[in-house]
Coordinates of C-alpha atoms in Angstrom, one line a residue:
X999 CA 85.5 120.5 112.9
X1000 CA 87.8 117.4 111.7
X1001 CA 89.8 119.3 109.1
X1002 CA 89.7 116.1 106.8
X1003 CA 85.5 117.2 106.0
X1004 CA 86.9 120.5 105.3
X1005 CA 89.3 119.2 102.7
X1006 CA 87.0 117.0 101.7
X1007 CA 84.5 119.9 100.8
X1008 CA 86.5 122.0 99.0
X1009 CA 87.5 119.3 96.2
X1010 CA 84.1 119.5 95.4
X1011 CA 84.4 122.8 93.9
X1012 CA 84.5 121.0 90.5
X1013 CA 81.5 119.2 90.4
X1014 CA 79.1 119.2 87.3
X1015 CA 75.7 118.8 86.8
X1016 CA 76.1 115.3 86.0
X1017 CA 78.0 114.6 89.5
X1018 CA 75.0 116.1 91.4
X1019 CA 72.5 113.8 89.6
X1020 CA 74.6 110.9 90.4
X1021 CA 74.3 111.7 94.0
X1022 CA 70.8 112.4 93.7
X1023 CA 69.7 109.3 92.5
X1024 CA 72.2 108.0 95.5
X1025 CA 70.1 109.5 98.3
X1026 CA 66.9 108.8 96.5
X1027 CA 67.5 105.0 96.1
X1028 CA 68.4 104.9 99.7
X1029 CA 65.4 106.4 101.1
X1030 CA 63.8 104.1 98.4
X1031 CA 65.5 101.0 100.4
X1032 CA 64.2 102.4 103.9
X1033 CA 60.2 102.5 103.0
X1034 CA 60.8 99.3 101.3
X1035 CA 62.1 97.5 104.5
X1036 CA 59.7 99.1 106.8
X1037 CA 57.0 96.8 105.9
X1038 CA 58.9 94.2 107.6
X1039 CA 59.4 95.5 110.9
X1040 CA 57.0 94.3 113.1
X1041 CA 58.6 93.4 116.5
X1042 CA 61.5 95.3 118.7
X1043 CA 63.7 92.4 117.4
X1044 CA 63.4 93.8 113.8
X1045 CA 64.3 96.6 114.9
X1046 CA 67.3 96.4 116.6
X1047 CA 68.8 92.8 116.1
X1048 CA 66.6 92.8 112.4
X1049 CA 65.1 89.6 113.5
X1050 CA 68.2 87.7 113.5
X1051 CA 68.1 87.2 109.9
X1052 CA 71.1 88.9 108.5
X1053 CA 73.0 86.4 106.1
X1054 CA 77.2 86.8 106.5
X1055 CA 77.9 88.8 103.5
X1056 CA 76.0 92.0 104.2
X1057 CA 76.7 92.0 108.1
X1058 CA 80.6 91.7 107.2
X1059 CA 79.8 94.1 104.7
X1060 CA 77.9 96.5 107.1
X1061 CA 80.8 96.2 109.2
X1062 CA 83.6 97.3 107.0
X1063 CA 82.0 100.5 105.2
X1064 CA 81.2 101.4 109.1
X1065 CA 84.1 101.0 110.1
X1066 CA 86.1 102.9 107.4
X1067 CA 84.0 106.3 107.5
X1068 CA 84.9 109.3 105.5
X1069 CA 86.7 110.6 107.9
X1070 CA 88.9 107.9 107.9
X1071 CA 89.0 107.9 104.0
X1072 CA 90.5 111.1 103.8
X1073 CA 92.6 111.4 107.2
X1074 CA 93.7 107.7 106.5
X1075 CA 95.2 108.8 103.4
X1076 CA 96.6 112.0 104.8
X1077 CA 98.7 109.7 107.1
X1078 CA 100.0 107.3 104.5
X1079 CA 101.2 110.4 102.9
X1080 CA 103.0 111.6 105.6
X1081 CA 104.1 107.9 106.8
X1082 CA 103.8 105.7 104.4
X1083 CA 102.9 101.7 104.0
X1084 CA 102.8 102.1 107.7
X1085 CA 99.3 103.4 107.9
X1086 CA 98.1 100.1 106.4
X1087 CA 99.2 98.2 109.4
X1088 CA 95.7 99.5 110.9
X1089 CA 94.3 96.9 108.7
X1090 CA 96.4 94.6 108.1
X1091 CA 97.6 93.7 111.6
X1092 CA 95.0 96.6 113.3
X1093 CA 91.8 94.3 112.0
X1094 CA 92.1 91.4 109.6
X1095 CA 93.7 89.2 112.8
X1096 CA 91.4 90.7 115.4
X1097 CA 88.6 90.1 113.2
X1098 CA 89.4 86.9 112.8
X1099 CA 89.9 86.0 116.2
X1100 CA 86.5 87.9 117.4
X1101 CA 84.7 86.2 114.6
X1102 CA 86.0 82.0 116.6
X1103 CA 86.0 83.1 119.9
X1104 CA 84.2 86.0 120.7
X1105 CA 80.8 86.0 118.3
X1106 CA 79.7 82.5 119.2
X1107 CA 79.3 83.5 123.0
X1108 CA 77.5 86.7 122.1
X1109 CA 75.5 85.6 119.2
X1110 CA 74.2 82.3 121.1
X1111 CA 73.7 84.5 124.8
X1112 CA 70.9 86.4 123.4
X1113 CA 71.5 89.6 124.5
X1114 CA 71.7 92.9 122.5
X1115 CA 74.6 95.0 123.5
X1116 CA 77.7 93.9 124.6
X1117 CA 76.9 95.7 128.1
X1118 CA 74.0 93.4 128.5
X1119 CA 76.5 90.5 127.9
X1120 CA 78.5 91.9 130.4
X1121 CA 75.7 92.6 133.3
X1122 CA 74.6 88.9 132.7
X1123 CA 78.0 87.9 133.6
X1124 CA 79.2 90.3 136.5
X1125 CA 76.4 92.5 137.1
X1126 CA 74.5 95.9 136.8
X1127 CA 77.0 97.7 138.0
X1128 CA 79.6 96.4 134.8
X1129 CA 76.7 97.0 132.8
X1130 CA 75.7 100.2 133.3
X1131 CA 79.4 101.5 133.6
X1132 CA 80.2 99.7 129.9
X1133 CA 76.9 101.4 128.7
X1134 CA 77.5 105.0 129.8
X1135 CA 81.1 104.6 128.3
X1136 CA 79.6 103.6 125.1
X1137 CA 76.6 106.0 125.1
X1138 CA 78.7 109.0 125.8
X1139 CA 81.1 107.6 122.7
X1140 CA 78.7 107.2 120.2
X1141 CA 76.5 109.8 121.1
X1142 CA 79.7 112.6 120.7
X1143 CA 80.8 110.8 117.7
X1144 CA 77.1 111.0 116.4
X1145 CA 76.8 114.8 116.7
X1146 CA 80.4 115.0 114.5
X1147 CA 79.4 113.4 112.0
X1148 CA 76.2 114.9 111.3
X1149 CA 78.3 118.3 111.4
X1150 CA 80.7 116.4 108.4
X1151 CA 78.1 115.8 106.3
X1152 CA 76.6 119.1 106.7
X1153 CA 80.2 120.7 105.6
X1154 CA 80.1 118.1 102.7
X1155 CA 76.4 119.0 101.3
X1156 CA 77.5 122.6 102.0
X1157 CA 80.0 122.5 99.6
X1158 CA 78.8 119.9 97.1
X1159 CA 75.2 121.8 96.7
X1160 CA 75.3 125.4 98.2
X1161 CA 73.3 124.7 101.0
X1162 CA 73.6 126.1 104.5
X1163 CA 75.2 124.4 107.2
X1164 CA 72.1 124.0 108.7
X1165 CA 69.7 122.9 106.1
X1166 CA 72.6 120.0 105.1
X1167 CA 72.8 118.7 108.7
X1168 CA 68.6 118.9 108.7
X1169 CA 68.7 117.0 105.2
X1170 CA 71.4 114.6 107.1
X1171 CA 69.0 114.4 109.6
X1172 CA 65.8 113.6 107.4
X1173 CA 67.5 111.0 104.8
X1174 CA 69.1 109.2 107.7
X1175 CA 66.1 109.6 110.6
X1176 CA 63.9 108.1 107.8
X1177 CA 65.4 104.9 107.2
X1178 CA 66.2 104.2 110.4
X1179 CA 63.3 105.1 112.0
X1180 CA 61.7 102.9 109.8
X1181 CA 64.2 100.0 108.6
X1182 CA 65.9 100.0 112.1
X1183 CA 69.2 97.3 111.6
X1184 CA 67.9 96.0 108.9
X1185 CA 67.8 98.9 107.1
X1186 CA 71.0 100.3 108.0
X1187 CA 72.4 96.8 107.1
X1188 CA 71.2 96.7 103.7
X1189 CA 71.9 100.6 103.0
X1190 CA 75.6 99.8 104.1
X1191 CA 76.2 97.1 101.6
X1192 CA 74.7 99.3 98.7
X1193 CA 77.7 102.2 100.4
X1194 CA 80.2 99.5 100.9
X1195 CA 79.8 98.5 96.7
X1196 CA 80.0 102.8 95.9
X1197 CA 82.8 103.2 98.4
X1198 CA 84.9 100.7 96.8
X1199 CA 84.0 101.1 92.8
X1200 CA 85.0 105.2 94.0
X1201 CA 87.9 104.1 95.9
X1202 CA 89.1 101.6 92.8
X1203 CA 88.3 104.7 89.8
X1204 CA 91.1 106.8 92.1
X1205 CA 93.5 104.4 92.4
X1206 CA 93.4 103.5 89.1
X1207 CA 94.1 107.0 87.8
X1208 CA 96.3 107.5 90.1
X1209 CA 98.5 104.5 88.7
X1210 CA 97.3 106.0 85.3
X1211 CA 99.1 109.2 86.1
X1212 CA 102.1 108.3 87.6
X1213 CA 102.5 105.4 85.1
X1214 CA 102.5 102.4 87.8
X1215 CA 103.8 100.6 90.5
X1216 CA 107.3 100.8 89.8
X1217 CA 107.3 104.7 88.6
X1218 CA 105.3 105.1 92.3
X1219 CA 108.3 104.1 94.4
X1220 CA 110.8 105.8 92.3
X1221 CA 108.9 109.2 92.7
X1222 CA 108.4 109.0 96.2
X1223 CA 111.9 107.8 96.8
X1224 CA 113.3 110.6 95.1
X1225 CA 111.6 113.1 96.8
X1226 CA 114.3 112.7 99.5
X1227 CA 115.9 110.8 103.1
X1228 CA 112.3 111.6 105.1
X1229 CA 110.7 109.4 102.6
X1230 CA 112.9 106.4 103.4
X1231 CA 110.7 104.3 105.0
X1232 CA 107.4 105.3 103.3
X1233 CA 107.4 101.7 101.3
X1234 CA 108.3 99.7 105.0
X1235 CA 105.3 98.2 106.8
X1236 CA 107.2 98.0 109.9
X1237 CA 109.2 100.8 111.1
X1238 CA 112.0 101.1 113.7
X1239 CA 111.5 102.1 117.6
X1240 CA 113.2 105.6 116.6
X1241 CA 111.5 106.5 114.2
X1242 CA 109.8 110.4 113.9
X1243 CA 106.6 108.3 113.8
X1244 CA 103.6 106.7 116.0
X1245 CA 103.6 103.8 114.6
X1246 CA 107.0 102.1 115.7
X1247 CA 107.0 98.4 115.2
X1248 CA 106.6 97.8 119.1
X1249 CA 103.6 99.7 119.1
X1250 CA 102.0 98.0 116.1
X1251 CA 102.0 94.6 117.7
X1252 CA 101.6 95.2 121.5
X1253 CA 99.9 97.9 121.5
X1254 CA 97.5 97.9 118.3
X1255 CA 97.8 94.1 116.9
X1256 CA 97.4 93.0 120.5
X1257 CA 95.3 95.4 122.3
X1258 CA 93.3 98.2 120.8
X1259 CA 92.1 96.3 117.5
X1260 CA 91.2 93.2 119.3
X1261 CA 89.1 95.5 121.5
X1262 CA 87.3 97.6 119.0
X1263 CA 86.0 94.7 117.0
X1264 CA 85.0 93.0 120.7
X1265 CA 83.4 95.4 122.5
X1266 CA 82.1 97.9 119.8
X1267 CA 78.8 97.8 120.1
X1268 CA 78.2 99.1 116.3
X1269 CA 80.2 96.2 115.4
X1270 CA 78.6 93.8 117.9
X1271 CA 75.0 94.5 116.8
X1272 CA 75.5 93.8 113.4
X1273 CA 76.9 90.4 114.6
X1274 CA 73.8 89.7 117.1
X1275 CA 71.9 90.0 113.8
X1276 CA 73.3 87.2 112.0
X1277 CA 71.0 84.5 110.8
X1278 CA 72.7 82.0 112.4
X1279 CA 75.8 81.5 114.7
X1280 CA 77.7 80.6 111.4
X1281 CA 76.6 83.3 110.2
X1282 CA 78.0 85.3 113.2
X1283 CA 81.2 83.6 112.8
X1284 CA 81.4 84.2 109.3
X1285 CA 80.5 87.2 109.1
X1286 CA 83.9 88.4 110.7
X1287 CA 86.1 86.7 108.6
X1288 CA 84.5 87.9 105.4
X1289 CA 85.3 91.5 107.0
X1290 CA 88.7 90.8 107.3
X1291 CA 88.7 89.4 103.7
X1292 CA 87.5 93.0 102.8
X1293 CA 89.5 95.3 105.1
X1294 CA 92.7 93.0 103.4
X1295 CA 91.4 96.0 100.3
X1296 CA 91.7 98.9 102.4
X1297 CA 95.1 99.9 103.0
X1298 CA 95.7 99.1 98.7
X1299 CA 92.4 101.7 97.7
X1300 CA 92.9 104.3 100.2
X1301 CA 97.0 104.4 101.3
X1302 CA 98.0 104.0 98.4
X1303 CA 96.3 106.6 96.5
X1304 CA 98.3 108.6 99.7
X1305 CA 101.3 107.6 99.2
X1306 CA 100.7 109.0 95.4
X1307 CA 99.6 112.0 96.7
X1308 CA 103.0 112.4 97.7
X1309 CA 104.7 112.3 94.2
X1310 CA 101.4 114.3 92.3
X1311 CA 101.2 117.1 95.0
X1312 CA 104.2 117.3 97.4
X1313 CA 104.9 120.0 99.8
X1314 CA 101.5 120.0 101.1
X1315 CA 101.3 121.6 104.5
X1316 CA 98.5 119.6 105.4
X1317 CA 98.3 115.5 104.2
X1318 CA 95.2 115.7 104.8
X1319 CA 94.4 117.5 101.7
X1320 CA 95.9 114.4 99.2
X1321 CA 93.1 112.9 98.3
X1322 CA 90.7 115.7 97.7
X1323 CA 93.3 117.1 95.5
X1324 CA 93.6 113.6 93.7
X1325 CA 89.7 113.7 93.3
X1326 CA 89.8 117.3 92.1
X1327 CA 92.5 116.8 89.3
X1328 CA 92.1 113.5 88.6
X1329 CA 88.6 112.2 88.0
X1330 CA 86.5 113.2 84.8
X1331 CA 82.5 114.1 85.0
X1332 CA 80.5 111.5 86.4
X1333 CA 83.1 109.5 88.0
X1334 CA 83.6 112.3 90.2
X1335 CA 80.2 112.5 91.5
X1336 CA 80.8 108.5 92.1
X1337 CA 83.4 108.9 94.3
X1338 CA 81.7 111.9 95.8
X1339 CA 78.8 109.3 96.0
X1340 CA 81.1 106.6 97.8
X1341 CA 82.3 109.8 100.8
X1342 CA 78.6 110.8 101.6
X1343 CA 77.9 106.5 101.8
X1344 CA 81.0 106.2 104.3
X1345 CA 79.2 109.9 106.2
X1346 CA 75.9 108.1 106.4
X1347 CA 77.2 105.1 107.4
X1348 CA 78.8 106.2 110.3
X1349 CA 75.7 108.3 111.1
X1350 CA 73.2 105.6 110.9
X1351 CA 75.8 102.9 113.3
X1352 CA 76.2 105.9 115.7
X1353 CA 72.1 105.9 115.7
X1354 CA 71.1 103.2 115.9
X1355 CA 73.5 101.6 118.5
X1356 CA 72.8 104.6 120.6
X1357 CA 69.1 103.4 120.9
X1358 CA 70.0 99.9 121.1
X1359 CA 72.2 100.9 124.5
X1360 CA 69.2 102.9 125.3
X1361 CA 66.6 100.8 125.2
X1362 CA 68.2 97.7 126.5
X1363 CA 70.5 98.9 129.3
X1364 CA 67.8 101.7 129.9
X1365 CA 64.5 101.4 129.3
X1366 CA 64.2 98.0 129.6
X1367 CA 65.7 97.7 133.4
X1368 CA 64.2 100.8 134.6
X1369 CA 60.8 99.5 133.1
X1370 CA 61.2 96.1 134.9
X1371 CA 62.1 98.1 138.3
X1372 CA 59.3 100.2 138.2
X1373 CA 56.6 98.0 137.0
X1374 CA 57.8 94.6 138.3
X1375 CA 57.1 93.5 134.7
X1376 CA 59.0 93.5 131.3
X1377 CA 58.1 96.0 128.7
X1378 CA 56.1 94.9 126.1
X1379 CA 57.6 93.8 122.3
X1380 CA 55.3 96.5 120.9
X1381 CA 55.9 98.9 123.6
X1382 CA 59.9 98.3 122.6
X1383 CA 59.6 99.0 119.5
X1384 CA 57.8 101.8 119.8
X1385 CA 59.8 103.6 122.5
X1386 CA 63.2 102.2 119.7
X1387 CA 61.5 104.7 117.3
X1388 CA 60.5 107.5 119.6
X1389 CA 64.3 107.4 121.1
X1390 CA 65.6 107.2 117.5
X1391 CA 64.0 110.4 116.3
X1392 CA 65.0 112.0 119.4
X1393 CA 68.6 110.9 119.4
X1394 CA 69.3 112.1 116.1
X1395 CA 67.2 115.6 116.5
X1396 CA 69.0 116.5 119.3
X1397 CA 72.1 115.5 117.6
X1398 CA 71.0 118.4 115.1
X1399 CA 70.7 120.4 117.0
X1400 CA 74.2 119.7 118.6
X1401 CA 76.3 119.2 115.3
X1402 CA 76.9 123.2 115.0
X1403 CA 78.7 123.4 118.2
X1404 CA 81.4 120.8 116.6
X1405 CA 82.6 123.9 114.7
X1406 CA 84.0 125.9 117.6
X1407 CA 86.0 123.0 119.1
X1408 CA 88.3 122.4 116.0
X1409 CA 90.4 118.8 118.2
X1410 CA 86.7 117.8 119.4
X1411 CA 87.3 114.7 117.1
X1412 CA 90.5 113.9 118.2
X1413 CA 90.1 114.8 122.0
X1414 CA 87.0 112.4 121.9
X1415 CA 89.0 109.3 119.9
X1416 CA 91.8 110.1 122.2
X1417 CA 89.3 109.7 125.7
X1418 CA 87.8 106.8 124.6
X1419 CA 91.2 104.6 123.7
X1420 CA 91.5 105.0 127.6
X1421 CA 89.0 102.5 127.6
X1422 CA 90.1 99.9 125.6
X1423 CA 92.6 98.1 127.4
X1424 CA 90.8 97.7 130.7
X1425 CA 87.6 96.5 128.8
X1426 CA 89.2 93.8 126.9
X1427 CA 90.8 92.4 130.0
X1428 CA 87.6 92.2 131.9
X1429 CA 85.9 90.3 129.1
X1430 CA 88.7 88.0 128.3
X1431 CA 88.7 86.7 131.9
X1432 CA 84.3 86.6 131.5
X1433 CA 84.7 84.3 128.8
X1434 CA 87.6 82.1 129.4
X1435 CA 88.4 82.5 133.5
X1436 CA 85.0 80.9 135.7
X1437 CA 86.6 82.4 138.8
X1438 CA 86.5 86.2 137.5
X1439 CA 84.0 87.8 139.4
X1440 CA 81.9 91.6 139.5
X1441 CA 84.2 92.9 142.2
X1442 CA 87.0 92.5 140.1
X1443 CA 85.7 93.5 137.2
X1444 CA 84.5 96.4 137.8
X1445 CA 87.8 97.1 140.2
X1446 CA 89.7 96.3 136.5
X1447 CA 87.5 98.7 134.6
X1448 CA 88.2 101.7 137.0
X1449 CA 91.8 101.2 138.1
X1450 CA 92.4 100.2 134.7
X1451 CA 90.8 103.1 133.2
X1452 CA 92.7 105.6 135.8
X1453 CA 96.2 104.1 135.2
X1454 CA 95.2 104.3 131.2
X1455 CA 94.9 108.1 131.5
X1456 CA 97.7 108.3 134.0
X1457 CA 100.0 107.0 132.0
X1458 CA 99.0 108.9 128.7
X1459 CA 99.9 112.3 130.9
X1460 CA 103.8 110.7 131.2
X1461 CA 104.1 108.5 128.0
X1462 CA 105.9 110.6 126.1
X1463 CA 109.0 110.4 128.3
X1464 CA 108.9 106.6 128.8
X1465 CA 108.1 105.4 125.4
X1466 CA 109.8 105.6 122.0
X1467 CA 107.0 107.4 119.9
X1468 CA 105.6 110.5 119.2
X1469 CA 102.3 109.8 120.4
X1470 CA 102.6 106.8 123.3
X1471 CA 98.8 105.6 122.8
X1472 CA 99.5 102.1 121.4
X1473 CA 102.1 101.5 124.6
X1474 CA 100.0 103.2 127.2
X1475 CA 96.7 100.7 125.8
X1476 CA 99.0 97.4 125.9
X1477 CA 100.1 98.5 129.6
X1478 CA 96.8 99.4 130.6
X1479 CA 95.1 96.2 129.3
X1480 CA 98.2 94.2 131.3
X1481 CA 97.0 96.3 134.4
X1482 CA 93.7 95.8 134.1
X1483 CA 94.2 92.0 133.9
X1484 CA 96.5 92.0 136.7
X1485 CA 93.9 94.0 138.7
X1486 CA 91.2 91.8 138.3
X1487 CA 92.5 88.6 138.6
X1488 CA 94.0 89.7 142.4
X1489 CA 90.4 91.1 143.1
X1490 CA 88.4 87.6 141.9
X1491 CA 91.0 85.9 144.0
X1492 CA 90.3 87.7 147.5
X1493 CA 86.7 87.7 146.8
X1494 CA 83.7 85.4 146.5
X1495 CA 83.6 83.4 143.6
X1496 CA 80.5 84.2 141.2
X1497 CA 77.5 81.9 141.3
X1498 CA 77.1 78.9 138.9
X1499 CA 73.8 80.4 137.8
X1500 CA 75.5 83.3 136.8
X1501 CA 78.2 82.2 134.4
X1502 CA 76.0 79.6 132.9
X1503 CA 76.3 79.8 129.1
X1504 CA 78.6 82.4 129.4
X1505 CA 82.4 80.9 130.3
X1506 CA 84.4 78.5 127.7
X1507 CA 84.4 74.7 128.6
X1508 CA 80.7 74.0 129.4
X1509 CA 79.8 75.8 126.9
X1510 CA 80.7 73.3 124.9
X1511 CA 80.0 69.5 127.3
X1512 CA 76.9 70.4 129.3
X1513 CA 73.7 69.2 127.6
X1514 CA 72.1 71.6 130.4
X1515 CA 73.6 74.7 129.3
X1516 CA 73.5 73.7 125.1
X1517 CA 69.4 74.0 126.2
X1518 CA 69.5 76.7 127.9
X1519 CA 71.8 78.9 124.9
X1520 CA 69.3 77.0 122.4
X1521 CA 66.7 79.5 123.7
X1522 CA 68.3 82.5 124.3
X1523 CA 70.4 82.3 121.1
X1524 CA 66.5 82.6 120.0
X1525 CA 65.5 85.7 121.3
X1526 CA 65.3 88.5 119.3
X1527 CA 63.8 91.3 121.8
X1528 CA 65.6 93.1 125.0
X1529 CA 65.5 90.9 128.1
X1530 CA 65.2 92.2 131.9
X1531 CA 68.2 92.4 133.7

């Protein structure tokens, strides 16, 4: 079990009657929202790209508060308290630039393409085999990370209400299952911007009183300051190559500036739904950069509280525990059961992406090919959308039903965010050279993916002893990107170019001259359903 949930859990010893109302009325109005937006749902496209009529503010929305997590609320903080500013460079140089960047160059190609997962975007350009690799990678990864969270919440509503672990994750299960099942993207969308307004009006009460408390800004850094040498850096954003830290300055910008956030906002396929459901490709575009407007909040509503932490409760054995400690001593009645509010919105969030992503992969690099192999005919729209719902239910039941074995693997979390940054590098390299290299072909891509991903976990084993850091991951992903690239260029070049049919639409330059080609995006940007391979 992450021990941030744990933390997180036992702050809410405290709560009053009042608090619990509070999140009463929370999970009522969201299962509210779901009936509401079930009506509307009438095609596999409303389902799972919500009919391509999401407007920029609640997919960039959507994004964020799925992004963040609870999780990441609490063990964010925790790490600002034990590193300082630092943290915040997961934000401010981790996603607002990569954001950015995905939001120009990336989300026009996969917003006007058609497609519904970034593995589909990827088969259309080198093949099935791409394709399916990409979508076992990211089936496996949000599937794990499904099951985890589910087990989160359960530890959170144990605590909060008094329930048993297992009613809370079957509770978890119901209020989420129900709006997805019937709301699909749209519903998850819409439920995400209601969690993205509690998350932050939570986050902002808590940093507030912690400012309150410790008298402001100023009285902030002297506290921490004081508390001795170790705490030296904990107001620098970028810290030396030998410093007791993972987050050396080399690391930030090679390694995560570079690298692993520019990948996780391009080939996330929670992220990349929500942008396949804008309205419009300026709405795709836009979407992104409105994120990064948001995530520019992050690192001041949940570091900083942290870094307070530090000066309110020091000594603490584990920094995980800061901000639970700052919600338990610091908020009065009512706001309490706000910010409580605001952690369950980030749990749910992250349960509903996980699901619905899962059946997106599912049903688009799954059902749909095997349907067309067998039959020799696309599934129906109706027969989608079924089979989205029936896949949905069953995703998240058997999650269930998983979720308690979370508890006897206490570094599940970590061990399964550690396996998957393997994959980061090597992923981004093959669809850099997709979009903006003609010549890249499948045999190279795929020979980048695997080599890539074998020298990525190679070189994890033996980081320690080449790079300056105590944990090499931000080196080993910039080296393993620059291998991957290296790898599939050399393979491209010895092999047969791909087709002309095949990169049509999908490589920079004629995307933008040929008349042909604009025609031919026109109508797939205006597909909403799964299309054969």
């Amino acid at each position: 079990m992450p021990a941030p949930a744990v933390f997180l859990a036992q702050a809410a010893n405290g709560l009053t009657t009042i608090d619990g109302v509070i999140i009463f009325f929370y999970l009522a109005a969201t299962l509210a929202l779901g009936t509401v937006i079930a009506r509307y749902v009438k095609s596999s496209g409303d389902f799972l790209l919500a009919g391509k009529s999401l407007p920029f503010w609640a997919v960039g929305m959507s994004i964020v508060v799925s992004d963040i997590g609870a999780i990441d609320m609490v063990s964010g903080a925790g790490a600002a308290y034990r590193y300082g500013l630092a943290q915040a460079n997961f934000d401010w140089i981790g996603s607002v630039p990569a954001m950015i960047l995905v939001g120009f160059l990336f989300a026009p190609y996969f917003w006007r393409s058609g497609v519904c997962t970034l593995p589909e975007f990827l088969g259309r350009r080198y093949g099935n085999g791409v394709r399916w690799f990409q979508a076992v990678i990211w089936l496996g990864f949000l599937l794990s990370m499904l099951a985890v969270m589910l087990w989160a919440s359960a530890v959170f509503l144990n605590t909060v209400v008094g329930w048993s672990i297992g009613t809370a994750i079957w509770v978890t299960v119901a209020v989420v299952g129900f709006y997805t099942v019937l709301g699909g993207l749209t519903a998850v969308v819409l439920t995400d911007v209601i969690q993205t307004v509690v998350m932050f009006v939570g986050a902002a009460a808590l940093l507030a009183l912690s400012f309150w408390k410790l008298g402001g800004w100023n009285n902030l850094v002297e506290a921490v300051s004081a508390r001795g040498p170790e705490f030296a850096n904990h107001f620098r954003l970028l810290l030396p190559n030998d410093a007791a830290t993972p987050y050396p300055w080399s690391g930030i910008l090679l390694g995560l500036g570079i690298v692993l956030s520019t990948a996780y906002f391009s080939s996330n396929q929670a992220v990349i739904q929500r942008v396949l459901g804008a309205r419009s490709e300026w709405d795709a575009k836009a979407s992104m950069v409105f994120a990064g407007f948001l995530k520019l909040f992050v690192p001041v509503l949940i570091m900083i509280p942290g870094i307070a932490a530090v000066a309110l409760h020091p000594g603490l054995s584990n920094p995980d525990s800061a901000v639970p400690l700052l919600v338990r001593d610091l908020l009065p009645p009512g706001l309490t059961g706000l910010v409580f509010a605001a952690f369950f919105a980030a749990l749910m969030s992250s349960v509903d992406s996980y699901l619905n992503s899962s059946t997106t992969i599912l049903v688009s690099d799954g059902y749909q090919p095997a349907y067309q192999w067998i039959a020799g005919r696309p599934a129906g729209d109706l027969q989608c959308l079924w089979i989205s719902r029936i896949l949905t239910v069953a995703l998240i039941v058997t999650a269930g039903f998983v979720a308690p074995v979370i508890e006897r693997f206490e570094t599940v979390y970590l061990a399964i965010q550690t396996l998957f940054s393997l994959f980061q590098g090597p992923t981004l390299a093959v669809l850099i050279l997709g979009i903006f290299w003609r010549r890249t072909n499948g045999w190279g891509a795929i020979s980048g993916l695997v080599l890539g991903v074998c020298f990525s976990g190679s070189l994890s084993l033996v980081g320690g002893s080449l790079f300056p850091s105590e944990d090499p991951f931000l080196f080993v992903a910039f080296w393993a990107f620059v291998f991957a690239l290296v790898v599939t260029v050399g393979v491209s070049l010895v092999t047969p170019p791909p087709s002309p049919e095949r990169i049509r639409g999908l490589v920079f330059g004629e995307v933008l001259h040929d008349a042909t080609t604009q025609a031919l995006l026109a109508e797939r940007a205006a597909r909403t359903d799964p299309q054969p391979p």
